[in-house]
Short mmCIF file of C-alpha atoms in Angstrom, two decimals:
data_model
loop_
_atom_site.label_atom_id
_atom_site.label_comp_id
_atom_site.label_asym_id
_atom_site.label_seq_id
_atom_site.Cartn_x
_atom_site.Cartn_y
_atom_site.Cartn_z
CA MET X 1 104.65 -119.98 135.49
CA ALA X 2 100.72 -118.74 135.46
CA THR X 3 98.82 -119.96 138.05
CA LEU X 4 95.06 -119.51 138.45
CA LEU X 5 94.63 -119.71 141.87
CA CYS X 6 94.30 -116.85 146.00
CA VAL X 7 97.65 -118.21 147.25
CA ALA X 8 100.11 -116.15 148.71
CA MET X 9 103.58 -116.69 147.19
CA VAL X 10 106.81 -115.44 149.04
CA HIS X 11 109.03 -113.03 146.98
CA ILE X 12 112.10 -115.18 147.73
CA LEU X 13 111.99 -119.13 147.29
CA ALA X 14 113.04 -120.93 150.62
CA PRO X 15 116.87 -121.08 150.55
CA GLN X 16 117.25 -124.62 151.88
CA LEU X 17 115.25 -125.98 149.09
CA HIS X 18 117.53 -128.20 146.58
CA ALA X 19 117.50 -126.53 143.12
CA GLU X 20 116.14 -129.70 141.32
CA GLU X 21 113.26 -129.85 144.14
CA SER X 22 112.20 -126.14 143.47
CA ASP X 23 111.88 -127.09 139.79
CA SER X 24 109.03 -129.64 140.28
CA THR X 25 107.76 -128.92 143.86
CA VAL X 26 106.43 -126.01 145.82
CA ARG X 27 105.85 -126.27 149.61
CA LEU X 28 103.22 -124.30 150.82
CA THR X 29 101.92 -123.89 154.33
CA ASN X 30 98.06 -124.52 155.05
CA GLY X 31 95.68 -124.40 157.90
CA HIS X 32 92.89 -126.72 159.29
CA TRP X 33 89.60 -124.78 157.90
CA PRO X 34 87.35 -127.49 156.74
CA PRO X 35 85.81 -127.85 154.26
CA TYR X 36 88.18 -125.34 152.46
CA MET X 37 91.52 -126.70 153.78
CA GLU X 38 91.88 -129.53 156.11
CA ASN X 39 94.68 -131.71 157.08
CA THR X 40 93.14 -135.00 155.79
CA PRO X 41 94.49 -136.78 152.74
CA PRO X 42 94.40 -137.12 149.73
CA HIS X 43 93.02 -133.91 148.99
CA PHE X 44 93.39 -131.64 152.08
CA GLY X 45 90.20 -129.89 151.42
CA VAL X 46 88.33 -128.24 148.59
CA ILE X 47 90.90 -125.07 147.91
CA SER X 48 93.91 -127.16 148.46
CA GLN X 49 93.02 -129.74 145.73
CA ILE X 50 92.10 -126.77 143.32
CA VAL X 51 95.78 -125.28 144.20
CA THR X 52 97.28 -129.14 143.79
CA LEU X 53 95.44 -129.10 140.37
CA ALA X 54 96.70 -125.77 138.98
CA PHE X 55 100.14 -126.36 139.63
CA ALA X 56 99.99 -129.88 138.27
CA LYS X 57 99.06 -128.19 134.95
CA GLU X 58 102.57 -126.72 135.02
CA ASP X 59 103.89 -130.36 135.96
CA ILE X 60 104.59 -129.14 139.47
CA SER X 61 103.94 -130.98 142.83
CA VAL X 62 102.64 -129.34 146.06
CA THR X 63 103.37 -130.32 149.68
CA TYR X 64 101.40 -128.94 152.45
CA GLY X 65 102.33 -128.09 156.03
CA PHE X 66 99.71 -127.48 158.10
CA PHE X 67 100.14 -124.88 161.01
CA PRO X 68 98.10 -122.34 163.25
CA TRP X 69 97.42 -119.36 161.12
CA SER X 70 99.99 -117.04 162.30
CA ARG X 71 102.60 -119.47 162.18
CA ALA X 72 101.54 -120.51 158.52
CA ARG X 73 101.96 -116.72 157.44
CA LEU X 74 105.34 -116.28 159.27
CA LEU X 75 106.93 -119.23 157.95
CA ALA X 76 106.03 -118.41 154.40
CA GLN X 77 106.97 -114.62 155.20
CA LYS X 78 110.69 -115.66 156.40
CA GLY X 79 110.90 -117.80 153.29
CA LEU X 80 110.90 -121.10 155.26
CA ARG X 81 108.08 -122.09 152.95
CA ASP X 82 107.36 -120.96 149.08
CA GLY X 83 104.03 -119.75 149.77
CA SER X 84 100.67 -120.10 152.03
CA VAL X 85 97.06 -121.05 151.22
CA ALA X 86 94.56 -119.13 151.17
CA TRP X 87 94.43 -115.47 152.40
CA THR X 88 92.44 -112.31 151.50
CA CYS X 89 94.82 -109.95 149.58
CA ARG X 90 95.47 -107.04 151.76
CA GLY X 91 97.85 -104.27 151.96
CA LYS X 92 99.95 -105.52 154.78
CA LEU X 93 100.65 -108.94 153.28
CA LEU X 94 101.62 -107.13 149.82
CA LYS X 95 104.59 -106.04 151.49
CA PHE X 96 105.98 -109.92 151.62
CA PHE X 97 103.80 -111.95 149.05
CA HIS X 98 102.94 -111.83 145.51
CA PHE X 99 99.17 -112.92 145.10
CA SER X 100 97.61 -115.49 142.96
CA ASP X 101 94.14 -114.84 141.08
CA PRO X 102 90.94 -115.41 143.57
CA ILE X 103 90.34 -119.11 144.14
CA VAL X 104 86.91 -118.82 145.89
CA ALA X 105 84.57 -116.16 147.06
CA HIS X 106 83.78 -116.33 150.83
CA ASN X 107 82.06 -113.98 153.52
CA TYR X 108 81.83 -113.86 157.37
CA ALA X 109 78.61 -114.02 159.25
CA LEU X 110 77.99 -113.17 162.83
CA PHE X 111 77.44 -116.04 165.01
CA HIS X 112 75.48 -115.65 167.90
CA ARG X 113 73.87 -117.66 171.00
CA LYS X 114 70.24 -119.13 169.66
CA ASP X 115 68.64 -117.48 172.91
CA MET X 116 70.10 -113.97 172.25
CA ASP X 117 67.87 -111.47 170.13
CA PHE X 118 70.00 -110.17 167.80
CA ASP X 119 69.64 -107.87 164.72
CA TRP X 120 71.91 -105.75 162.69
CA ASP X 121 72.33 -103.66 159.68
CA THR X 122 75.40 -101.42 159.91
CA VAL X 123 78.74 -101.69 161.56
CA LYS X 124 77.43 -98.99 164.00
CA ASP X 125 74.80 -101.44 165.41
CA LEU X 126 77.63 -103.81 166.88
CA GLU X 127 78.73 -101.15 169.09
CA SER X 128 76.87 -102.56 172.15
CA TYR X 129 78.28 -106.07 171.76
CA ARG X 130 81.45 -108.09 172.81
CA ILE X 131 82.96 -109.66 169.86
CA GLY X 132 85.34 -112.05 169.53
CA LEU X 133 87.98 -112.20 166.78
CA THR X 134 90.76 -114.53 165.62
CA GLN X 135 94.26 -113.53 164.95
CA ASP X 136 95.48 -112.76 161.34
CA TYR X 137 91.70 -112.97 159.96
CA ASN X 138 90.46 -109.80 157.81
CA TYR X 139 87.09 -108.75 158.70
CA GLY X 140 86.65 -105.87 156.32
CA GLU X 141 88.06 -102.34 156.31
CA GLU X 142 85.00 -100.53 158.08
CA PHE X 143 85.00 -102.89 160.78
CA GLU X 144 88.81 -103.48 161.55
CA GLU X 145 88.74 -99.49 161.58
CA ALA X 146 86.21 -99.33 164.19
CA VAL X 147 87.98 -102.04 166.17
CA ALA X 148 91.08 -99.90 165.96
CA ALA X 149 89.23 -96.62 167.23
CA GLY X 150 87.57 -98.36 170.14
CA THR X 151 84.23 -97.96 169.02
CA ILE X 152 83.68 -101.76 168.87
CA SER X 153 84.65 -103.86 171.89
CA ALA X 154 87.33 -106.92 170.39
CA ASP X 155 88.62 -109.87 172.20
CA THR X 156 91.10 -111.58 169.88
CA THR X 157 92.60 -114.98 170.21
CA THR X 158 94.43 -117.49 168.16
CA SER X 159 91.60 -119.94 168.00
CA ASP X 160 88.15 -120.40 166.34
CA GLU X 161 87.27 -123.10 168.57
CA SER X 162 88.20 -120.95 171.51
CA ASN X 163 86.01 -118.27 170.28
CA PHE X 164 83.10 -120.63 169.87
CA ARG X 165 83.46 -121.88 173.24
CA LYS X 166 83.48 -118.24 174.75
CA LEU X 167 80.36 -117.60 172.67
CA ALA X 168 78.60 -120.59 174.23
CA ALA X 169 79.59 -119.75 177.53
CA GLY X 170 78.63 -115.86 177.45
CA ARG X 171 82.05 -114.58 177.50
CA ILE X 172 81.39 -112.74 173.91
CA ASP X 173 78.11 -112.00 172.32
CA LEU X 174 79.07 -112.21 168.74
CA PHE X 175 81.78 -114.07 166.46
CA PRO X 176 82.54 -113.28 162.75
CA MET X 177 83.07 -116.90 161.10
CA GLU X 178 82.71 -118.14 157.48
CA PRO X 179 79.10 -120.03 157.78
CA ALA X 180 80.09 -123.35 156.32
CA VAL X 181 83.33 -123.74 158.36
CA GLY X 182 81.24 -122.16 161.28
CA MET X 183 78.51 -124.66 161.11
CA GLY X 184 81.05 -127.69 160.79
CA MET X 185 83.11 -126.60 163.54
CA LEU X 186 80.06 -126.10 165.86
CA LYS X 187 79.00 -129.90 165.03
CA GLU X 188 82.56 -131.17 165.99
CA LEU X 189 82.38 -129.03 169.40
CA GLY X 190 78.93 -130.14 170.04
CA LEU X 191 77.36 -126.57 170.09
CA SER X 192 75.13 -126.71 167.06
CA ASP X 193 72.04 -126.52 169.30
CA LYS X 194 73.39 -123.49 171.28
CA ILE X 195 74.63 -121.20 168.03
CA THR X 196 73.33 -119.99 165.00
CA PHE X 197 74.32 -117.06 162.60
CA HIS X 198 72.84 -113.74 161.21
CA THR X 199 72.39 -114.04 157.46
CA THR X 200 73.69 -110.15 156.67
CA PRO X 201 77.38 -110.74 155.72
CA LEU X 202 79.86 -108.82 158.00
CA GLN X 203 82.26 -109.01 154.99
CA SER X 204 82.51 -110.29 151.73
CA ASP X 205 85.86 -111.08 149.82
CA TYR X 206 88.05 -113.75 148.01
CA LEU X 207 90.55 -116.23 149.21
#
């Protein structure tokens, strides 16, 4: 089966699937990251719809389970689901998954409070800031190496919403997030008047 979608497909199909179901249905984990992925029928976001249409070309239907990102990855990794939507292709995931072709390009921008005078050009420029990160996200090799080396102060949580609240409250200075997702989330949280983002991308990649 050829799929032109970046879905991470687990090496071994989930053992509890009935044989007849596995021939006509794939079960994928997903996360709420609108407008790309969202727990709202009928299409479940732009990426989910692309994935569904691609599998439909092979007469295969798709069902989605929505979870926090760490759980979404773990369920697929353990073979309790057939795969997961949608991730950047990186070495530590390649040990457990096959990756499809890319679905969409995306980037992370650095969000900051509007009352903060912020500009940057290189990762080294970020060393004086407190930066919030979300668990299981990929922020680019150079940035993640700086975090691992301790030259960048990072505080990791499991929730994008939590990071935006911390940013608004002044508990962190910067938060990298995909701009379209971030602006929509800020509107939902009622924080659009307090937070904006710098147009220089921290990382550009594909899902």
